[in-house]
Short mmCIF file of C-alpha atoms in Angstrom, two decimals:
data_model
loop_
_atom_site.label_atom_id
_atom_site.label_comp_id
_atom_site.label_asym_id
_atom_site.label_seq_id
_atom_site.Cartn_x
_atom_site.Cartn_y
_atom_site.Cartn_z
CA GLY A 1 79.74 54.27 87.51
CA PHE A 2 80.92 57.75 88.33
CA PHE A 3 83.33 59.60 86.09
CA GLN A 4 85.65 62.41 87.06
CA SER A 5 85.43 65.68 85.20
CA TYR A 6 87.18 68.97 85.77
CA ALA A 7 85.77 72.48 85.75
CA VAL A 8 87.05 74.72 82.97
CA GLU A 9 87.62 78.44 83.52
CA VAL A 10 88.60 80.66 80.61
CA ASP A 11 89.29 84.39 80.91
CA VAL A 12 90.03 85.91 77.50
CA LYS A 13 91.76 89.31 77.49
CA ASP A 14 91.76 92.02 74.84
CA ALA A 15 94.72 94.12 73.68
CA SER A 16 94.51 96.28 76.81
CA ASN A 17 94.58 93.18 79.06
CA ALA A 18 90.93 93.67 80.03
CA THR A 19 88.52 90.72 80.21
CA CYS A 20 86.38 90.49 77.09
CA LEU A 21 85.08 86.91 77.32
CA TYR A 22 84.66 84.87 80.48
CA ALA A 23 83.37 81.35 81.02
CA LYS A 24 83.44 78.67 83.68
CA TRP A 25 81.65 75.37 83.21
CA MET A 26 81.78 71.58 83.38
CA MET A 27 81.13 69.19 80.52
CA ARG A 28 81.34 65.56 79.51
CA PHE A 29 80.82 63.60 76.30
CA LEU A 30 79.13 60.23 75.75
CA ILE A 31 80.22 58.78 72.40
CA LYS A 32 79.19 55.67 70.49
CA TYR A 33 81.81 54.44 68.00
CA GLU A 34 82.36 51.47 65.69
CA THR A 35 85.05 48.90 66.41
CA ASN A 36 87.11 46.81 63.98
CA SER A 37 84.72 43.90 64.52
CA SER A 38 81.82 46.13 63.28
CA ASP A 39 80.29 46.23 66.76
CA TYR A 40 79.53 49.51 68.53
CA LYS A 41 80.88 50.55 71.90
CA ASN A 42 79.95 53.39 74.22
CA THR A 43 82.66 55.48 75.81
CA THR A 44 82.87 58.55 78.03
CA LEU A 45 85.23 61.42 77.26
CA ASN A 46 85.96 63.73 80.17
CA LEU A 47 87.98 66.90 80.40
CA SER A 48 91.52 66.45 81.63
CA SER A 49 93.15 68.56 84.31
CA SER A 50 95.08 70.52 81.68
CA VAL A 51 92.98 72.52 79.22
CA THR A 52 94.20 75.19 76.81
CA HIS A 53 92.12 77.88 75.12
CA ASN A 54 94.12 78.71 72.04
CA GLY A 55 92.15 80.46 69.32
CA SER A 56 89.63 82.16 71.60
CA VAL A 57 88.54 85.55 70.24
CA CYS A 58 86.98 88.54 72.01
CA GLY A 59 84.68 89.54 69.17
CA ASN A 60 83.10 92.91 68.43
CA ASP A 61 80.12 94.46 66.63
CA THR A 62 81.12 92.84 63.32
CA GLN A 63 83.01 89.73 64.44
CA ALA A 64 81.66 86.82 66.47
CA ALA A 65 83.30 85.97 69.77
CA LEU A 66 84.84 82.50 69.98
CA LEU A 67 85.43 80.38 73.06
CA ALA A 68 87.71 77.46 72.16
CA VAL A 69 89.35 74.83 74.38
CA GLN A 70 91.67 71.90 73.68
CA PHE A 71 92.21 68.90 75.94
CA GLY A 72 93.46 65.31 76.04
CA GLU A 73 94.89 63.56 72.99
CA GLY A 74 93.70 65.87 70.21
CA HIS A 75 90.18 66.71 71.41
CA SER A 76 88.70 70.20 71.16
CA TRP A 77 85.46 72.07 71.77
CA SER A 78 84.30 75.57 70.85
CA ILE A 79 81.28 77.84 70.75
CA ASN A 80 80.88 81.15 68.95
CA PHE A 81 78.71 84.03 70.18
CA THR A 82 76.93 86.61 68.07
CA LYS A 83 75.90 90.07 69.20
CA THR A 84 73.08 92.52 68.54
CA ASN A 85 72.70 96.04 69.88
CA GLU A 86 71.26 94.77 73.16
CA THR A 87 71.88 91.01 73.45
CA TYR A 88 74.32 88.19 72.79
CA GLN A 89 73.73 84.47 72.36
CA GLY A 90 75.49 81.24 71.48
CA ASP A 91 75.44 80.30 67.81
CA PHE A 92 77.16 76.99 66.93
CA ILE A 93 78.95 74.41 69.07
CA THR A 94 81.78 72.50 67.39
CA PHE A 95 83.18 69.39 69.03
CA THR A 96 86.09 67.36 67.65
CA TYR A 97 87.16 64.04 69.16
CA ASN A 98 90.18 62.03 68.08
CA THR A 99 89.72 58.26 67.85
CA ASN A 100 93.51 57.84 67.77
CA ASP A 101 93.22 58.26 71.55
CA THR A 102 93.27 54.52 72.26
CA ALA A 103 92.69 55.00 75.98
CA VAL A 104 89.22 56.40 75.22
CA PHE A 105 88.53 54.65 71.89
CA PRO A 106 90.11 51.17 72.04
CA ASP A 107 89.89 49.19 68.79
CA ALA A 108 88.19 52.06 66.92
CA LYS A 109 87.59 51.24 63.26
CA ARG A 110 87.72 54.85 62.08
CA LYS A 111 90.93 56.61 62.99
CA GLY A 112 91.56 60.32 63.32
CA PRO A 113 89.58 63.42 64.29
CA ILE A 114 85.78 63.46 63.90
CA THR A 115 83.87 66.75 64.09
CA VAL A 116 80.27 67.27 65.20
CA VAL A 117 78.52 70.64 64.83
CA VAL A 118 75.23 71.48 66.59
CA LYS A 119 73.13 74.61 66.83
CA ASP A 120 73.12 76.13 70.32
CA ILE A 121 69.64 76.74 71.77
CA MET A 122 70.78 79.36 74.29
CA ARG A 123 68.28 82.20 74.59
CA PRO A 124 69.46 85.78 73.93
CA VAL A 125 71.08 87.34 76.99
CA GLN A 126 71.14 91.05 77.73
CA LEU A 127 74.56 92.68 77.32
CA ASN A 128 76.34 93.10 80.67
CA ASN A 129 74.39 90.10 82.04
CA VAL A 130 75.97 86.78 82.96
CA PHE A 131 74.36 83.60 81.64
CA VAL A 132 74.11 80.98 84.43
CA CYS A 133 72.87 77.39 84.28
CA HIS A 134 73.56 75.09 87.22
CA ASN A 135 71.30 72.26 86.09
CA THR A 136 72.24 69.73 83.45
CA ASP A 137 71.78 70.47 79.77
CA PHE A 138 72.78 68.30 76.84
CA PHE A 139 72.82 68.05 73.06
CA GLU A 140 72.60 64.87 70.95
CA ALA A 141 73.94 64.59 67.41
CA GLU A 142 75.77 61.98 65.34
CA ASN A 143 76.29 59.39 68.11
CA VAL A 144 77.55 62.06 70.52
CA THR A 145 75.81 63.38 73.64
CA GLN A 146 77.35 66.58 75.03
CA ILE A 147 76.53 67.20 78.69
CA PHE A 148 76.97 70.58 80.42
CA TRP A 149 76.37 71.81 83.98
CA ASN A 150 77.44 74.58 86.36
CA VAL A 151 77.75 76.97 83.42
CA THR A 152 78.69 80.64 83.88
CA VAL A 153 79.48 82.63 80.75
CA GLN A 154 79.53 86.22 79.52
CA ALA A 155 80.51 87.26 76.03
CA PHE A 156 81.29 90.81 74.90
CA VAL A 157 82.22 91.92 78.44
CA GLN A 158 82.06 95.72 78.70
CA ASN A 159 84.97 97.65 80.24
CA GLY A 160 86.59 94.46 81.49
CA THR A 161 84.01 94.02 84.28
CA ILE A 162 81.96 90.84 84.64
CA GLY A 163 78.26 91.68 85.08
CA LYS A 164 76.52 91.07 88.40
CA LYS A 165 73.04 90.48 87.03
CA GLU A 166 72.30 86.90 86.04
CA SER A 167 70.17 85.47 83.23
CA ARG A 168 69.17 81.94 84.21
CA CYS A 169 68.51 79.02 81.88
CA ARG A 170 65.09 77.37 81.72
CA ALA A 171 66.25 74.39 83.77
CA ASP A 172 67.20 76.67 86.68
CA THR A 173 63.89 78.54 86.66
CA PRO A 174 61.52 77.09 89.27
CA THR A 175 58.02 76.30 88.00
CA SER A 176 56.37 76.51 91.41
CA ALA A 177 57.20 77.48 94.95
CA PRO A 178 58.74 74.62 96.95
CA THR A 179 56.68 73.06 99.69
CA VAL A 180 58.28 73.62 103.12
CA PRO A 181 57.53 70.83 105.60
CA PRO A 182 56.62 71.96 109.14
CA THR A 183 59.52 72.18 111.58
CA ILE A 184 59.95 73.56 115.07
CA ALA A 185 61.19 76.80 113.53
CA ASN A 186 58.17 77.49 111.32
CA VAL A 187 55.27 76.07 113.37
CA THR A 188 53.36 79.04 114.82
CA THR A 189 50.64 77.22 116.78
CA ALA A 190 50.92 78.11 120.48
CA SER A 191 48.80 75.27 121.84
CA THR A 192 50.35 73.23 124.63
CA THR A 193 48.00 70.28 124.22
CA THR A 194 49.83 66.97 124.06
CA LEU A 195 49.20 65.37 120.69
CA SER A 196 49.29 61.68 119.88
CA PRO A 197 51.77 60.73 117.19
CA ALA A 198 50.28 60.66 113.73
CA PRO A 199 49.66 57.19 112.38
CA THR A 200 52.25 56.03 109.91
CA THR A 201 51.11 55.12 106.43
CA ALA A 202 52.78 52.90 103.90
CA PRO A 203 54.46 54.75 101.03
CA LYS A 204 52.27 55.11 97.99
CA PRO A 205 53.32 52.62 95.32
CA VAL A 206 54.61 54.01 92.06
CA GLU A 207 51.92 53.92 89.40
CA ASN A 208 52.49 52.53 85.94
CA PRO A 209 53.99 55.08 83.56
CA ASP A 210 51.98 56.95 80.96
CA THR A 211 52.17 55.56 77.43
CA GLY A 212 54.10 57.69 74.95
CA ASN A 213 53.94 57.80 71.17
CA TYR A 214 57.25 58.23 69.34
CA SER A 215 58.25 58.26 65.69
CA LEU A 216 61.22 58.89 63.40
CA LYS A 217 61.27 60.24 59.88
CA SER A 218 63.57 59.64 56.95
CA GLY A 219 63.03 62.64 54.74
CA ASN A 220 59.28 63.20 54.67
CA LYS A 221 58.37 59.58 55.39
CA THR A 222 57.86 57.98 58.78
CA CYS A 223 60.34 55.11 59.15
CA LEU A 224 59.83 54.04 62.78
CA LEU A 225 56.82 53.96 65.09
CA ALA A 226 56.79 53.20 68.79
CA THR A 227 54.15 53.28 71.50
CA VAL A 228 55.33 52.36 74.98
CA GLY A 229 55.26 53.23 78.66
CA LEU A 230 58.70 53.08 80.27
CA GLN A 231 59.74 52.63 83.87
CA LEU A 232 63.32 52.33 85.15
CA ASN A 233 64.17 50.17 88.14
CA VAL A 234 67.49 51.35 89.61
CA SER A 235 68.99 49.48 92.55
CA GLN A 236 72.63 50.59 92.61
CA ASP A 237 72.35 52.48 95.91
CA LYS A 238 68.75 51.93 96.97
CA PRO A 239 65.70 50.67 95.05
CA LEU A 240 64.24 53.44 92.92
CA LEU A 241 61.47 53.41 90.30
CA ILE A 242 61.54 56.18 87.69
CA ASN A 243 58.64 56.71 85.29
CA ILE A 244 59.55 58.28 81.95
CA ASN A 245 57.19 61.17 81.23
CA PRO A 246 56.25 61.10 77.52
CA LYS A 247 55.15 64.74 77.63
CA THR A 248 58.74 65.88 78.18
CA THR A 249 60.46 63.12 76.19
CA SER A 250 61.76 63.67 72.67
CA ALA A 251 62.68 61.02 70.11
CA ASP A 252 65.75 60.92 67.90
CA GLY A 253 67.68 58.24 66.09
CA ALA A 254 68.28 56.72 62.69
CA CYS A 255 66.53 54.36 60.27
CA GLY A 256 68.27 51.89 57.99
CA ASN A 257 67.55 48.82 55.91
CA THR A 258 68.91 46.38 58.50
CA THR A 259 69.51 48.55 61.59
CA ALA A 260 67.34 51.14 63.33
CA THR A 261 67.98 53.10 66.52
CA LEU A 262 65.45 54.94 68.66
CA LYS A 263 66.90 57.40 71.22
CA LEU A 264 64.64 58.87 73.89
CA ASN A 265 65.63 61.96 75.88
CA ASP A 266 63.30 62.80 78.75
CA GLY A 267 64.60 66.39 78.87
CA ASN A 268 65.55 65.85 82.47
CA SER A 269 68.19 63.29 83.34
CA THR A 270 67.59 60.09 81.37
CA LEU A 271 68.74 58.94 77.94
CA ILE A 272 67.52 55.59 76.56
CA GLY A 273 68.55 54.02 73.28
CA PHE A 274 66.96 50.98 71.57
CA THR A 275 68.74 49.31 68.64
CA PHE A 276 66.85 46.95 66.30
CA VAL A 277 68.41 44.73 63.65
CA VAL A 278 67.20 42.40 60.91
CA LYS A 279 68.31 38.78 61.23
CA ASN A 280 68.73 36.51 58.23
CA ALA A 281 69.11 39.61 56.08
CA SER A 282 69.89 37.47 53.01
CA ALA A 283 67.03 35.01 53.52
CA SER A 284 63.66 35.21 51.79
CA VAL A 285 61.85 35.29 55.14
CA GLN A 286 63.28 37.96 57.44
CA LYS A 287 62.55 38.98 61.01
CA PHE A 288 63.59 41.94 63.14
CA TYR A 289 64.37 41.97 66.86
CA LEU A 290 65.64 44.18 69.67
CA LYS A 291 69.41 43.69 69.96
CA GLU A 292 70.73 46.46 72.24
CA VAL A 293 69.53 48.86 74.93
CA ASN A 294 71.63 51.67 76.38
CA VAL A 295 70.62 53.76 79.39
CA THR A 296 72.39 56.84 80.77
CA LEU A 297 71.22 58.40 84.04
CA LEU A 298 72.47 61.86 84.91
CA ASN A 299 72.54 63.74 88.18
CA ARG A 300 70.22 66.72 87.64
CA LEU A 301 72.23 68.94 89.97
CA ASN A 302 75.78 68.44 88.76
CA GLY A 303 75.52 66.49 85.51
CA SER A 304 77.54 63.54 86.79
CA VAL A 305 76.77 60.17 85.25
CA ILE A 306 74.93 58.08 87.83
CA SER A 307 74.79 55.09 85.54
CA ASN A 308 75.81 54.33 81.97
CA ALA A 309 74.55 50.80 81.29
CA ASP A 310 74.47 48.85 78.05
CA ASN A 311 73.29 45.39 77.04
CA ASN A 312 73.87 44.38 73.42
CA ASN A 313 72.92 40.71 73.74
CA PHE A 314 69.13 40.93 73.60
CA SER A 315 67.02 38.83 71.28
CA LYS A 316 63.55 40.12 72.10
CA TRP A 317 60.53 41.70 70.44
CA ASP A 318 60.99 39.71 67.24
CA ALA A 319 58.49 39.80 64.40
CA PHE A 320 58.44 39.29 60.66
CA LEU A 321 59.78 42.19 58.63
CA GLY A 322 56.90 44.34 57.43
CA SER A 323 54.81 43.66 60.52
CA SER A 324 54.85 45.17 64.01
CA TYR A 325 55.39 43.74 67.48
CA MET A 326 52.88 44.22 70.30
CA CYS A 327 52.88 43.35 73.98
CA ARG A 328 50.31 44.98 76.25
CA LYS A 329 51.55 43.17 79.35
CA GLU A 330 54.46 44.39 81.46
CA GLN A 331 57.85 43.17 80.27
CA THR A 332 61.27 43.49 81.90
CA LEU A 333 64.57 44.17 80.13
CA GLU A 334 67.62 43.32 82.25
CA ILE A 335 70.27 45.90 81.36
CA ASN A 336 72.65 44.89 84.14
CA GLU A 337 72.47 43.80 87.77
CA TYR A 338 71.62 47.34 88.90
CA LEU A 339 69.24 48.49 86.17
CA GLN A 340 66.05 47.18 84.61
CA ILE A 341 63.53 48.66 82.19
CA HIS A 342 59.85 47.79 82.55
CA THR A 343 57.73 48.28 79.43
CA PHE A 344 53.95 48.67 79.28
CA ASN A 345 51.52 48.73 76.33
CA LEU A 346 54.36 48.17 73.87
CA TRP A 347 53.77 48.47 70.13
CA ILE A 348 56.84 48.85 67.94
CA GLN A 349 57.67 48.80 64.23
CA PRO A 350 61.24 49.83 63.37
CA PHE A 351 61.18 48.90 59.66
CA LEU A 352 58.96 49.25 56.59
CA VAL A 353 56.37 51.60 58.03
CA LYS A 354 53.66 52.42 55.49
CA ALA A 355 51.26 55.37 55.49
CA ASN A 356 52.38 56.44 59.00
CA LYS A 357 50.53 53.45 60.50
CA PHE A 358 51.46 50.25 62.29
CA SER A 359 51.26 47.10 60.20
CA THR A 360 49.58 43.93 61.43
CA ALA A 361 50.94 43.11 64.88
CA GLU A 362 52.51 39.89 66.11
CA GLU A 363 51.57 39.64 69.77
CA CYS A 364 53.81 38.42 72.55
CA PHE A 365 53.03 35.19 74.40
CA ALA A 366 51.88 37.16 77.45
CA ASP A 367 49.07 38.61 75.37
CA SER A 368 48.22 35.50 73.42
CA ASP A 369 48.56 32.86 76.14
CA LEU A 370 44.79 32.83 76.80
CA ASN A 371 43.99 32.50 73.09
CA PHE A 372 46.62 29.78 72.96
CA LEU A 373 45.10 27.79 75.85
CA ILE A 374 41.49 27.91 74.65
CA PRO A 375 41.95 25.60 71.62
CA ILE A 376 44.08 23.26 73.75
CA ALA A 377 41.32 23.03 76.35
CA VAL A 378 38.68 22.46 73.68
CA GLY A 379 40.86 19.77 72.10
CA MET A 380 41.34 18.02 75.42
CA VAL A 381 37.58 17.99 76.07
CA LEU A 382 36.85 16.63 72.60
CA GLY A 383 39.53 13.98 73.05
CA PHE A 384 38.04 12.95 76.39
CA LEU A 385 34.57 12.66 74.82
CA ILE A 386 35.92 10.53 71.96
CA ILE A 387 37.65 8.18 74.40
CA LEU A 388 34.48 8.00 76.55
CA VAL A 389 32.34 7.12 73.52
CA PHE A 390 34.84 4.49 72.39
CA VAL A 391 34.99 2.85 75.83
CA SER A 392 31.17 2.87 76.05
CA TYR A 393 30.99 1.25 72.63
CA ILE A 394 33.41 -1.51 73.64
CA ILE A 395 31.52 -2.20 76.87
CA GLY A 396 28.24 -2.31 74.98
CA ARG A 397 29.65 -4.72 72.42
CA ARG A 398 30.92 -7.05 75.10
CA LYS A 399 27.58 -7.13 76.89
CA SER A 400 25.75 -8.11 73.67
CA ARG A 401 28.04 -11.05 72.73
CA THR A 402 27.45 -14.78 73.39
CA GLY A 403 29.98 -16.95 75.14
CA TYR A 404 31.47 -18.33 71.91
CA GLN A 405 31.79 -14.84 70.37
CA SER A 406 33.47 -13.55 73.53
CA VAL A 407 36.17 -16.22 73.21
#
């Protein structure tokens, strides 16, 4: 669904009432929290219409500038900026959300404020320049995804005047010149020859996605391995197939003894989370399986959430603990009525990875159905031959008997 969010504009003044720090931006938070029943829920925290900026500081050559805002029922967000002789840049982002806000966090197990701190990756900006980023950017840490778009900010403003020169973020920088389709305005051919309409061609089908290799580490040891090609099938407005590009996709998550989570961020507009659990954790023979998949689709232009879908009732991709699961054939995960995930060339091991390699794989039925049918077919042929021999034997015996023996 779509979620409303408000733009924030903060104009911090110094002692002489001149602007020293200016920012205008939009942001949203996707948060996963634990409930009293030990399940996990996903929620969206948006800015309210009333935002304060208490605690914001101008900063100087020796003190960092601080942009701080407060909103809702005890939520706050801040970023500090450091300065050199020629540049300024963001340093740390601090976000605090309050799970006592029952409207956003119903049935939360942990009560009170929770703080998440992440390092900002903003590039240094020349003094007197304004940093601008219209496209979506986001940070993931500790079950929180912070989403930003339409950002305009300048720290250490000189003489109270906002700079006119912009420093754009990487997402706003075009990688190639756009292709302009021919129109009446830009066609320069002066021929008056009547042309037949060009033949229409069917749209080119979407190819299967490239296969990506992902891994997680716990300390210096690899704790999760995944190889998979991913394709999203979105049908909320109109059918749309989206291939996840592994070259621009990063992996994050957490490993545990009975739960493991793999989060994939395509660096563009898609976040996908896979949660694996161990069933029969107390039994001598244990298996793992895929329990939950969460998908968040963002609008690249304005950061709005196109879809935030979750399905925590899966029981797929199961294999014995200590082994891996493999399925080369295409599989479909039904997230909800509007969203599906197609997987290709899947090979996954979320627990007990040894020597950075996959353990022996348990293959899905789609891969092993041929191997499964071959012995059945052979058995049926052998059974038919045995029956044929037995019938021939009985017929032969009857033909060789006398009348008395037949009775």
